[in-house]
Amino acid sequence: MRKFNIRKVLDGLTAVSSAASASSAAQQQQAGNRETEIQETLQSEHFQLCKTVRHGFPYQPSALAFDPVQKILAIGTQTGALRLFGRPGVECYCQHDSGAAVIQLQFLINEGALVSALADDTLHLWNLRQKRPAILHSLKFNRERITFCHLPFQSKWLYVGTERGNIHIVNVESFTLSGYVIMWNKAIELSSKTHPGPIVHISDNPMDEGKLLIGFESGTVVLWDLKSKKADYRYTHDEAIHSVAWHHEGKQFICSHSDGTLTIWNVKSPTKPFQTITPHGKQLKDGKKPEPCKPILKVEYKTTRAGEPFIILSGGLSYDTVGRRPCLTVMHGKSTAVLEMDYSIVDFLTLCETPYPNDFQEPYAVVVLLEKDLVLIDLAQNGYPIFENPYPLTIHESPVTCCEYFADCPVDLIPALYSVGARQKRQGYSKKEWPISGGNWGLITQSYPEIIITGHADGSIKFWDASAITLQVLYKLKTAKVFEKSRNKDDKQNTDIVDEDPYAIQIISWCPESRMLCIAGVSAHVIIYRFSKQEVTTEVIPMLEVRLLYEINDVESPDGEQVPPLPTPGTGSNPQSIVPQSHPSTSSSSSDGLRDNVPCLKVKNSPLKQSPGYQIELVIQLVWVSGEPPQQITSLAVNSAYGLVVFGNCNGIAMVDYLQKTVLLNLGTIELYGSNDPYRREPRSPRKTRQPSGAGLSDINEGTMVPEDRCKSPTSGSGSPNNSDDDQKMNNFIEKAKMSRKLSLPTELKPDLDVKDNSFSRSRSSSVTSIDKETREAISALHFCETFTRKADTSLSPCLWVGTTLGTVLVIVLNLPPGGEQRLLQPVIVSPSGTILRLKGAILRMAFLDTTGSLIPPAHEPWREHNVPEDKDEKDKSKKRRPVSVSPSSSQEISENQYAVICSEKQAKVISLPSQNCIYKQNITETSFVLRGDIVSLSNSVCLACFCANGHIMTFSLPSLRPLLDVYYLPLTNMRIARTFCFTNNGQALYLVSPTEIQRLTYSQETCENLQEMLGELFTPVETPEAPNRGFFKGLFGGGAQSLDREELFGESASGKASRSLAQHIPGPGGIEGVKGAASGVVGELARARLALDERGQKLGELEEKTAAMLYSADSFSKHAHEMMLKYKDKKWYQF
């Protein structure tokens, strides 16, 4: 039998396949020779994905707590999040796995621990002694629902009240239940025929720990004697109770009720209240009861040594104050101050000088947690001014509609923005230091400046300093102030294309080096800003109006008459009559009465005073065309070196010279192709319908809980029902097209995109059929660069690369006049180059690499003060400085080449220039689509970072597009994430995780390793203040605070074991890490000793406990003695 040589067969097969693609192999070979020169340094081990910090106001807050010794504030939310705040710059975010709402938080004061009670009837003990707090223990109640918890200061026994009216007692060290239970039927009078309702309050008498005050919702309050296990007194009132508070002497308490009244009771007179107050009730004559008011949801009763006590309450307004804002009322002596809040009050706490409940409280501030804000009120100053809030909690002041992130900015940028922003600060704040001052900052291991820019629904833009995992607002720009505001709805011209938020920001294009800023708004408007430190008054706001049209009249030759002649050197702009590039802002109508040539917004015609900061250079607006509104802008780019801005939508592209204030290019997308159009397009009738409020930029607004998380497709309709009519579909399709973020349209021209991952992707396919008929192609990416524009080019020239939603890349050549004065006199000449590249999926991002594989930044001009006249030397310098490109490639030899990196929503390609050979290709996703792709620098190298709609974050090396990282991070659950996700240099990324919070993450291994050092510490060892002195007479006659041995009452030996089925103990993942830190207080030391032994399954005996206590007191005595000796060592007898 003949031997078969398998190697030869394989070789033969290889030869056949290579012969079939000989040309591509040759290209690969030719490019490969070049490629060997590029050493790629990035490896998989350089990448790791982890969350770093979360900034902003906790979304949907539900609970509040404060540690008066550590000075740490905790806020819980309805989604189970926990946010901890210390001094400005010390913040921490944790999450309960269950996601259940936090109903109450209790600090173990000065112990570095916190108890959280959740709506799913679990209790959790958090260890705050580590940089990332973790849960040590959890306890899940099975048969009863938790309604209220109370942990007395320096006690280890937590009282837990339930919906059934019972009280259980939990040992917070072992997180086990005591056998001691206070049953509701023992607490209330036997003669009572009804259930008293859930527990709404528990607290011990400040002067006697053995007496527990229990408030039931129905209006009954019981003073329970813990030792004798019976009720001492019962106080009944016919109005429901919301909260209860003690006077520090323990002889009186105050209750707040559902009819807007407060009742003050003497402990020993249970028959009727000592006093009833209706703070907001109108006092009627004839001694009648005042009219009922809204419920007083919470009351606090705080005493001062020097003056009258403070009674502070929320709610209780009279019912006739319709439309009045929520109020906090501060009653002090005879004065009553009503402080109006912007949002409804979730909770408030009074900050006092002492943690001891049996001492004069000396309140100095009130923390008010509102639905969307945190307010601190200074009680010590007249007029109760608020403290200036140093935390970055105003991200959502107006809903965020887009954001951009810049790492490694020029170092002078943050000081420049800070100095212009400092003038915008409000006045009238309290003069005192911010009272929440606990914790310590982490080490700053990252030294590069980072800036986040957020665009908002009201047209404002905020610049934030985001360096070293902190966040601080630098400067706020209001873009809406350039437009006339309509006084009322009737006065409003019916030209707007959105019903609300007409100024909302959709796209931000910013050049950090030149400080040029360009924004595109929802009303098809573009504004270019220049940065200046001088104040100016602009007499006439420079403006242009552009008529961007999509028109196909002839099926056979779509590139027939409609293609405009190329701009001639004489005019520098299109001479065609169909597409006038600008015209006076007169509201004109065409002959058939359709709205025509009117912009959506009206620019002010009065002089505009512009403060230092960003000042308007030019306003560009798209106008209505024959009754059809302008389409929203889908991409935008500005270049300071060329003095050009370019933008596109689903109708076409427009380029403007902002130095000469002229339109250079105004083309329908089809006209860009010239005779190379690869698609057969059908004529269409212009749409007469008014566009609904496109993708609702503010559907990332707060609203109710459910709509916030609506899945919105980037291409499905917003408001109107989805008719089968193609026009209607097209409407929907265009609205969502690339809404602010590079949210792209479906790209294949066949309806096979039905992806099953979530409704975001699924609903995309509904509009694919409309593509077949309409093939509207939107401009989805724009990039200015200096490169080879055609295959035969031997030198670099300035050009614009244009990417569309159908995956086409076109190149437009820019012919710029020389710099200096000539730049303002001679026209810029713009001409399509004929170069066309194709990718699968809408184009998202383009960038260029030089021969060494380094990123070539777009050309830019360095920033200079524009409002100061230049002297002659400066002018000469500026002429020299004008040469356009600052890229490393400007001095390249002819033999050197560049690489274009193009990322679409499906794939990435690296194309060698000038040959235009595709040398590398990577299909990023088959079943999903890329939402955001960025070409970023990391560890002195460059990579492509992508975020897919299926939740994967991926990075690829450049130029070879090797996969380096692929992590399933989070599925796209709403439009907000899609619109705000962005990557930047040095392995940083962010997105809006809720309407009020920014989540930052890193994909850099180095940052992940340094993160622990960079995070702040919440817990710092602090001495607990000394307990109040009982005084000689009180000690002699048995007055003052009575202590109670709770261990004796609640311990297993006395009360037995609790029912096992009542609650189950779940050990937490936090372990015992970090619980050994030094803190004062006998309880603290014993707790840690017990906890450590408990972890080893041992119990401390009585003897060990007493020994430990004696050792501790001996140790503290010797320490005090030593301090005393040092204090007086060198003093003479007469100095004592």
Coordinates of N, CA, C and O in Angstrom, one line a residue, residues 905-1037:
E905 N -19.3 49.4 15.7 CA -20.1 48.7 16.8 C -20.0 47.2 16.7 O -20.5 46.5 17.5
K906 N -19.3 46.7 15.6 CA -19.2 45.3 15.5 C -17.7 44.8 15.4 O -17.4 43.7 15.8
Q907 N -16.9 45.7 14.8 CA -15.5 45.2 14.6 C -14.5 46.4 14.7 O -14.9 47.5 14.7
A908 N -13.2 46.0 14.7 CA -12.2 47.0 14.6 C -11.2 46.7 13.5 O -11.0 45.5 13.3
K909 N -10.7 47.7 12.8 CA -9.7 47.4 11.8 C -8.5 48.4 12.0 O -8.7 49.5 12.4
V910 N -7.3 47.9 11.6 CA -6.1 48.8 11.5 C -5.7 48.8 10.1 O -5.5 47.7 9.5
I911 N -5.6 50.0 9.5 CA -5.4 50.2 8.1 C -4.1 50.9 7.9 O -3.9 52.0 8.5
S912 N -3.2 50.3 7.1 CA -1.9 51.0 6.9 C -2.1 52.1 5.8 O -2.8 51.9 4.9
L913 N -1.5 53.2 6.1 CA -1.6 54.4 5.2 C -0.2 54.7 4.7 O 0.8 54.6 5.5
P914 N 0.0 55.1 3.4 CA -1.0 55.5 2.5 C -1.6 54.3 1.7 O -2.5 54.5 0.9
S915 N -1.1 53.1 1.9 CA -1.5 52.0 1.0 C -3.0 51.6 1.1 O -3.6 51.0 0.3
Q916 N -3.6 51.9 2.3 CA -5.0 51.6 2.6 C -5.2 50.1 2.7 O -6.4 49.7 2.5
N917 N -4.2 49.4 3.0 CA -4.4 47.9 3.2 C -4.8 47.7 4.6 O -4.3 48.2 5.6
C918 N -5.8 46.8 4.8 CA -6.3 46.4 6.1 C -5.3 45.4 6.7 O -5.2 44.2 6.1
I919 N -4.5 45.7 7.6 CA -3.4 44.8 8.1 C -3.9 44.0 9.3 O -3.4 42.9 9.6
Y920 N -4.9 44.5 10.1 CA -5.4 43.7 11.2 C -6.9 44.0 11.3 O -7.4 45.1 11.0
K921 N -7.6 42.9 11.7 CA -9.1 43.0 11.8 C -9.5 42.2 13.0 O -8.9 41.1 13.2
Q922 N -10.4 42.7 13.8 CA -10.9 42.0 14.9 C -12.4 42.1 15.0 O -12.9 43.2 15.1
N923 N -13.1 41.0 14.9 CA -14.6 41.0 15.1 C -14.9 41.1 16.6 O -14.6 40.1 17.3
I924 N -15.3 42.2 17.1 CA -15.4 42.4 18.6 C -16.6 41.6 19.1 O -16.5 41.0 20.1
T925 N -17.8 41.7 18.4 CA -18.9 41.0 18.9 C -19.8 40.6 17.7 O -20.0 41.3 16.8
E926 N -20.4 39.4 17.8 CA -21.3 38.9 16.8 C -22.7 39.2 17.2 O -23.5 39.6 16.4
T927 N -23.1 38.9 18.4 CA -24.5 38.9 18.8 C -24.9 40.2 19.5 O -26.1 40.5 19.6
S928 N -24.0 41.0 19.9 CA -24.3 42.3 20.6 C -23.8 43.4 19.7 O -23.6 43.3 18.5
F929 N -23.5 44.6 20.3 CA -22.9 45.7 19.6 C -22.2 46.6 20.6 O -22.5 46.6 21.8
V930 N -21.1 47.2 20.1 CA -20.3 48.1 21.0 C -21.0 49.4 21.2 O -21.5 50.0 20.3
L931 N -21.1 49.8 22.4 CA -21.7 51.1 22.8 C -20.7 52.2 22.8 O -20.9 53.3 22.4
R932 N -19.5 51.9 23.3 CA -18.5 52.9 23.4 C -17.1 52.3 23.1 O -16.8 51.2 23.6
G933 N -16.4 52.9 22.2 CA -15.0 52.4 22.0 C -14.1 53.6 22.1 O -14.4 54.7 21.6
D934 N -13.0 53.5 22.8 CA -12.0 54.6 22.9 C -10.6 54.1 22.7 O -10.3 53.0 23.2
I935 N -9.8 54.8 22.0 CA -8.4 54.5 21.8 C -7.6 55.3 22.8 O -7.7 56.5 22.8
V936 N -7.0 54.6 23.8 CA -6.5 55.2 25.0 C -5.1 54.8 25.2 O -4.6 53.8 24.8
S937 N -4.3 55.7 26.0 CA -2.9 55.4 26.3 C -2.9 54.8 27.7 O -3.6 55.2 28.6
L938 N -2.0 53.8 27.9 CA -1.9 53.1 29.2 C -0.5 52.6 29.2 O 0.0 51.9 28.3
S939 N 0.2 52.8 30.3 CA 1.6 52.3 30.5 C 2.5 52.6 29.3 O 3.1 51.7 28.8
N940 N 2.5 53.8 28.9 CA 3.4 54.2 27.7 C 3.1 53.5 26.4 O 3.9 53.3 25.6
S941 N 1.9 53.0 26.3 CA 1.5 52.3 25.1 C 0.0 52.7 24.8 O -0.5 53.5 25.5
V942 N -0.5 52.0 23.8 CA -1.9 52.4 23.3 C -2.7 51.1 23.2 O -2.2 50.1 22.8
C943 N -4.0 51.3 23.5 CA -4.9 50.1 23.3 C -6.3 50.6 23.0 O -6.6 51.8 23.1
L944 N -7.1 49.7 22.5 CA -8.5 50.0 22.2 C -9.4 49.4 23.3 O -9.3 48.2 23.6
A945 N -10.2 50.3 23.9 CA -11.1 49.8 25.0 C -12.6 49.9 24.5 O -12.9 50.9 23.9
C946 N -13.3 48.8 24.7 CA -14.7 48.7 24.3 C -15.7 48.3 25.4 O -15.3 47.5 26.2
F947 N -16.9 48.9 25.4 CA -17.9 48.5 26.3 C -19.1 48.0 25.4 O -19.6 48.8 24.6
C948 N -19.5 46.7 25.6 CA -20.6 46.2 24.7 C -21.9 46.2 25.4 O -22.0 46.2 26.7
A949 N -23.0 46.2 24.6 CA -24.3 46.2 25.2 C -24.6 44.9 26.0 O -25.5 44.9 26.9
N950 N -23.9 43.9 25.7 CA -24.1 42.6 26.5 C -23.4 42.6 27.8 O -23.3 41.6 28.6
G951 N -22.7 43.8 28.2 CA -22.1 43.9 29.5 C -20.6 43.6 29.5 O -20.0 43.7 30.6
H952 N -20.0 43.3 28.4 CA -18.6 43.0 28.4 C -17.7 44.2 28.2 O -18.0 45.1 27.4
I953 N -16.6 44.3 29.0 CA -15.6 45.3 28.8 C -14.4 44.6 28.2 O -13.9 43.6 28.8
M954 N -13.9 45.1 27.1 CA -12.8 44.4 26.4 C -11.7 45.4 26.0 O -12.0 46.6 25.8
T955 N -10.5 45.0 26.0 CA -9.4 45.8 25.5 C -8.6 45.0 24.5 O -8.5 43.8 24.6
F956 N -8.0 45.7 23.5 CA -7.3 45.1 22.4 C -6.0 45.9 22.3 O -6.0 47.1 22.3
S957 N -4.9 45.1 22.0 CA -3.6 45.8 21.8 C -3.6 46.5 20.4 O -4.4 46.2 19.6
L958 N -2.8 47.5 20.2 CA -2.6 48.2 19.0 C -1.2 48.2 18.5 O -0.3 48.3 19.4
P959 N -0.9 48.0 17.3 CA -1.9 47.9 16.2 C -2.4 46.5 15.9 O -3.3 46.3 15.1
S960 N -2.0 45.4 16.6 CA -2.3 44.1 16.2 C -3.7 43.6 16.6 O -4.1 42.5 16.2
L961 N -4.4 44.4 17.5 CA -5.8 44.1 17.9 C -5.8 42.7 18.6 O -6.8 42.0 18.5
R962 N -4.8 42.3 19.4 CA -4.8 41.1 20.2 C -5.8 41.3 21.4 O -5.7 42.4 22.0
P963 N -6.7 40.4 21.7 CA -7.5 40.6 22.9 C -6.6 40.5 24.1 O -5.9 39.6 24.3
L964 N -6.8 41.5 25.0 CA -6.0 41.6 26.2 C -6.9 41.4 27.5 O -6.4 40.9 28.5
L965 N -8.1 41.8 27.4 CA -9.0 41.7 28.5 C -10.5 41.5 28.0 O -10.8 42.1 27.0
D966 N -11.2 40.7 28.6 CA -12.6 40.5 28.3 C -13.3 40.1 29.6 O -13.2 39.0 30.1
V967 N -14.0 41.1 30.2 CA -14.7 40.8 31.5 C -16.1 41.1 31.4 O -16.5 42.2 30.9
Y968 N -17.0 40.2 31.9 CA -18.4 40.5 31.9 C -18.6 41.4 33.1 O -18.4 41.1 34.3
Y969 N -19.0 42.7 32.8 CA -19.1 43.7 33.9 C -20.5 44.0 34.3 O -20.9 43.7 35.4
L970 N -21.3 44.5 33.4 CA -22.7 44.7 33.8 C -23.5 44.8 32.5 O -23.0 45.4 31.5
P971 N -24.7 44.2 32.4 CA -25.5 44.2 31.2 C -26.1 45.6 31.1 O -26.3 46.3 32.1
L972 N -26.3 46.1 29.9 CA -26.9 47.4 29.7 C -28.4 47.3 30.2 O -29.2 46.6 29.6
T973 N -28.7 48.0 31.2 CA -30.0 48.0 31.8 C -30.8 49.2 31.4 O -32.0 49.2 31.5
N974 N -30.1 50.3 31.1 CA -30.9 51.5 30.7 C -30.1 52.4 29.8 O -28.9 52.2 29.6
M975 N -30.8 53.4 29.3 CA -30.2 54.3 28.3 C -29.1 55.2 29.0 O -28.2 55.6 28.4
R976 N -29.3 55.4 30.3 CA -28.4 56.2 31.0 C -26.9 55.7 31.0 O -26.0 56.4 30.7
I977 N -26.8 54.4 31.2 CA -25.4 53.8 31.2 C -24.9 53.9 29.7 O -23.7 54.3 29.5
A978 N -25.7 53.6 28.8 CA -25.3 53.7 27.4 C -24.8 55.1 27.0 O -23.8 55.3 26.3
R979 N -25.5 56.1 27.5 CA -25.2 57.5 27.1 C -24.0 58.1 27.9 O -23.4 59.0 27.4
T980 N -23.7 57.5 29.0 CA -22.6 58.1 29.8 C -21.3 57.3 30.0 O -20.4 57.8 30.5
F981 N -21.3 56.1 29.5 CA -20.1 55.3 29.7 C -19.0 55.8 28.9 O -19.1 56.1 27.7
C982 N -17.8 56.0 29.5 CA -16.6 56.5 28.7 C -15.3 56.0 29.3 O -15.2 55.9 30.5
F983 N -14.4 55.7 28.4 CA -13.0 55.3 28.8 C -12.1 56.5 28.7 O -12.3 57.3 27.8
T984 N -11.0 56.5 29.4 CA -10.0 57.5 29.2 C -8.6 56.9 29.4 O -8.5 55.7 29.7
N985 N -7.6 57.8 29.3 CA -6.2 57.3 29.5 C -5.9 56.7 30.9 O -6.7 57.0 31.8
N986 N -4.8 56.0 31.0 CA -4.3 55.5 32.2 C -5.3 54.5 32.9 O -5.3 54.4 34.1
G987 N -6.1 53.8 32.1 CA -6.9 52.8 32.6 C -8.1 53.2 33.4 O -8.6 52.5 34.3
Q988 N -8.6 54.4 33.1 CA -9.8 55.0 33.9 C -11.0 54.9 33.0 O -11.0 55.0 31.8
A989 N -12.2 54.7 33.7 CA -13.5 54.7 33.0 C -14.6 55.2 34.0 O -14.3 55.1 35.2
L990 N -15.7 55.6 33.5 CA -16.8 55.9 34.3 C -18.1 55.8 33.6 O -18.2 55.7 32.4
Y991 N -19.2 55.8 34.4 CA -20.6 55.9 33.8 C -21.5 56.4 34.9 O -21.1 56.3 36.1
L992 N -22.7 56.8 34.6 CA -23.7 57.2 35.6 C -24.4 56.0 36.0 O -25.2 55.4 35.2
V993 N -24.2 55.6 37.3 CA -24.8 54.3 37.8 C -26.2 54.6 38.2 O -27.0 53.6 38.2
S994 N -26.6 55.8 38.6 CA -28.0 56.2 38.9 C -28.1 57.6 38.5 O -27.1 58.3 38.1
P995 N -29.3 58.2 38.5 CA -29.5 59.6 38.1 C -28.6 60.6 38.9 O -28.4 61.7 38.5
T996 N -28.1 60.1 40.1 CA -27.4 61.1 40.9 C -26.0 60.7 41.2 O -25.2 61.5 41.8
E997 N -25.5 59.5 40.7 CA -24.2 59.1 41.1 C -23.3 58.6 39.9 O -23.8 58.0 38.9
I998 N -22.0 59.0 40.0 CA -21.1 58.5 39.0 C -20.3 57.4 39.6 O -19.8 57.5 40.7
Q999 N -20.2 56.3 38.8 CA -19.3 55.1 39.3 C -18.1 55.2 38.4 O -18.1 55.2 37.2
R1000 N -16.9 55.2 39.1 CA -15.6 55.2 38.4 C -15.1 53.7 38.6 O -15.2 53.1 39.6
L1001 N -14.4 53.3 37.5 CA -13.8 52.0 37.5 C -12.4 52.1 36.8 O -12.1 53.1 36.2
T1002 N -11.6 51.1 37.0 CA -10.3 51.1 36.4 C -10.1 49.7 35.7 O -10.6 48.7 36.2
Y1003 N -9.4 49.7 34.6 CA -9.1 48.5 33.9 C -7.6 48.3 33.9 O -7.0 47.5 33.2
S1004 N -6.9 49.0 34.8 CA -5.4 48.9 34.9 C -5.0 48.1 36.1 O -5.5 48.4 37.3
Q1005 N -4.2 47.2 35.9 CA -3.7 46.3 37.0 C -3.0 47.2 38.1 O -3.2 47.0 39.3
E1006 N -2.2 48.1 37.7 CA -1.4 49.0 38.6 C -2.3 49.8 39.5 O -2.1 49.9 40.7
T1007 N -3.4 50.4 38.9 CA -4.3 51.2 39.7 C -5.1 50.3 40.7 O -5.3 50.7 41.8
C1008 N -5.4 49.1 40.3 CA -6.1 48.1 41.2 C -5.2 47.8 42.4 O -5.7 47.8 43.5
E1009 N -3.9 47.7 42.1 CA -3.0 47.3 43.2 C -2.8 48.5 44.2 O -2.7 48.3 45.4
N1010 N -2.8 49.7 43.6 CA -2.6 50.9 44.5 C -3.9 51.4 45.1 O -3.8 52.3 46.0
L1011 N -5.0 50.8 44.7 CA -6.3 51.4 45.2 C -6.4 51.4 46.7 O -6.9 52.3 47.3
Q1012 N -6.0 50.3 47.3 CA -6.1 50.2 48.8 C -5.4 51.3 49.5 O -5.9 51.9 50.5
E1013 N -4.2 51.7 49.0 CA -3.5 52.8 49.6 C -4.2 54.2 49.4 O -4.2 55.0 50.2
M1014 N -4.9 54.3 48.2 CA -5.5 55.6 47.8 C -6.8 55.8 48.6 O -7.2 57.0 48.8
L1015 N -7.5 54.7 49.0 CA -8.7 54.9 49.7 C -8.5 55.5 51.1 O -7.5 55.2 51.7
G1016 N -9.5 56.4 51.5 CA -9.4 57.0 52.8 C -9.7 56.0 53.9 O -10.4 55.0 53.6
E1017 N -9.4 56.3 55.1 CA -9.8 55.5 56.3 C -10.9 56.2 57.0 O -10.8 57.4 57.3
L1018 N -11.9 55.4 57.3 CA -13.1 56.0 58.1 C -12.8 56.0 59.6 O -13.2 57.0 60.2
F1019 N -12.2 55.0 60.1 CA -12.1 54.9 61.5 C -10.7 55.4 62.0 O -9.7 55.1 61.4
T1020 N -10.7 56.3 63.0 CA -9.5 56.8 63.6 C -9.6 56.6 65.1 O -10.7 56.9 65.6
P1021 N -8.6 56.1 65.8 CA -8.7 55.9 67.2 C -8.9 57.3 67.9 O -8.1 58.2 67.7
V1022 N -10.0 57.4 68.6 CA -10.3 58.7 69.4 C -10.7 58.3 70.8 O -11.4 57.3 71.0
E1023 N -10.3 59.1 71.7 CA -10.8 58.9 73.1 C -12.2 59.2 73.2 O -12.7 60.2 72.7
T1024 N -13.0 58.3 73.9 CA -14.4 58.7 74.2 C -14.4 59.8 75.2 O -13.7 59.7 76.2
P1025 N -15.3 60.8 75.1 CA -15.3 61.9 76.1 C -15.7 61.3 77.4 O -16.3 60.3 77.5
E1026 N -15.3 62.0 78.5 CA -15.6 61.6 79.8 C -17.1 61.7 80.1 O -17.8 62.6 79.6
A1027 N -17.6 60.8 80.9 CA -19.0 60.8 81.3 C -19.3 62.0 82.1 O -18.4 62.5 82.8
P1028 N -20.5 62.5 82.1 CA -20.8 63.7 82.9 C -20.7 63.4 84.4 O -21.0 62.3 84.8
N1029 N -20.2 64.4 85.1 CA -20.0 64.2 86.6 C -21.4 64.2 87.3 O -22.2 65.0 87.0
R1030 N -21.6 63.2 88.2 CA -22.9 63.1 88.8 C -23.1 64.2 89.9 O -24.2 64.5 90.2
G1031 N -22.0 64.7 90.4 CA -22.1 65.8 91.5 C -22.2 65.1 92.8 O -22.7 64.0 93.0
F1032 N -21.8 65.8 93.8 CA -21.7 65.3 95.2 C -23.1 64.9 95.8 O -23.3 63.8 96.2
F1033 N -24.0 65.9 95.7 CA -25.3 65.6 96.3 C -26.1 64.5 95.6 O -26.8 63.7 96.2
K1034 N -26.0 64.5 94.2 CA -26.7 63.5 93.5 C -26.2 62.1 93.9 O -26.9 61.1 94.1
G1035 N -24.9 62.0 94.0 CA -24.2 60.8 94.4 C -24.7 60.4 95.8 O -25.0 59.2 96.1
L1036 N -24.8 61.4 96.7 CA -25.1 61.1 98.1 C -26.6 60.6 98.3 O -26.9 59.7 99.0
F1037 N -27.5 61.3 97.5 CA -28.9 61.0 97.7 C -29.5 60.1 96.6 O -30.7 60.0 96.4

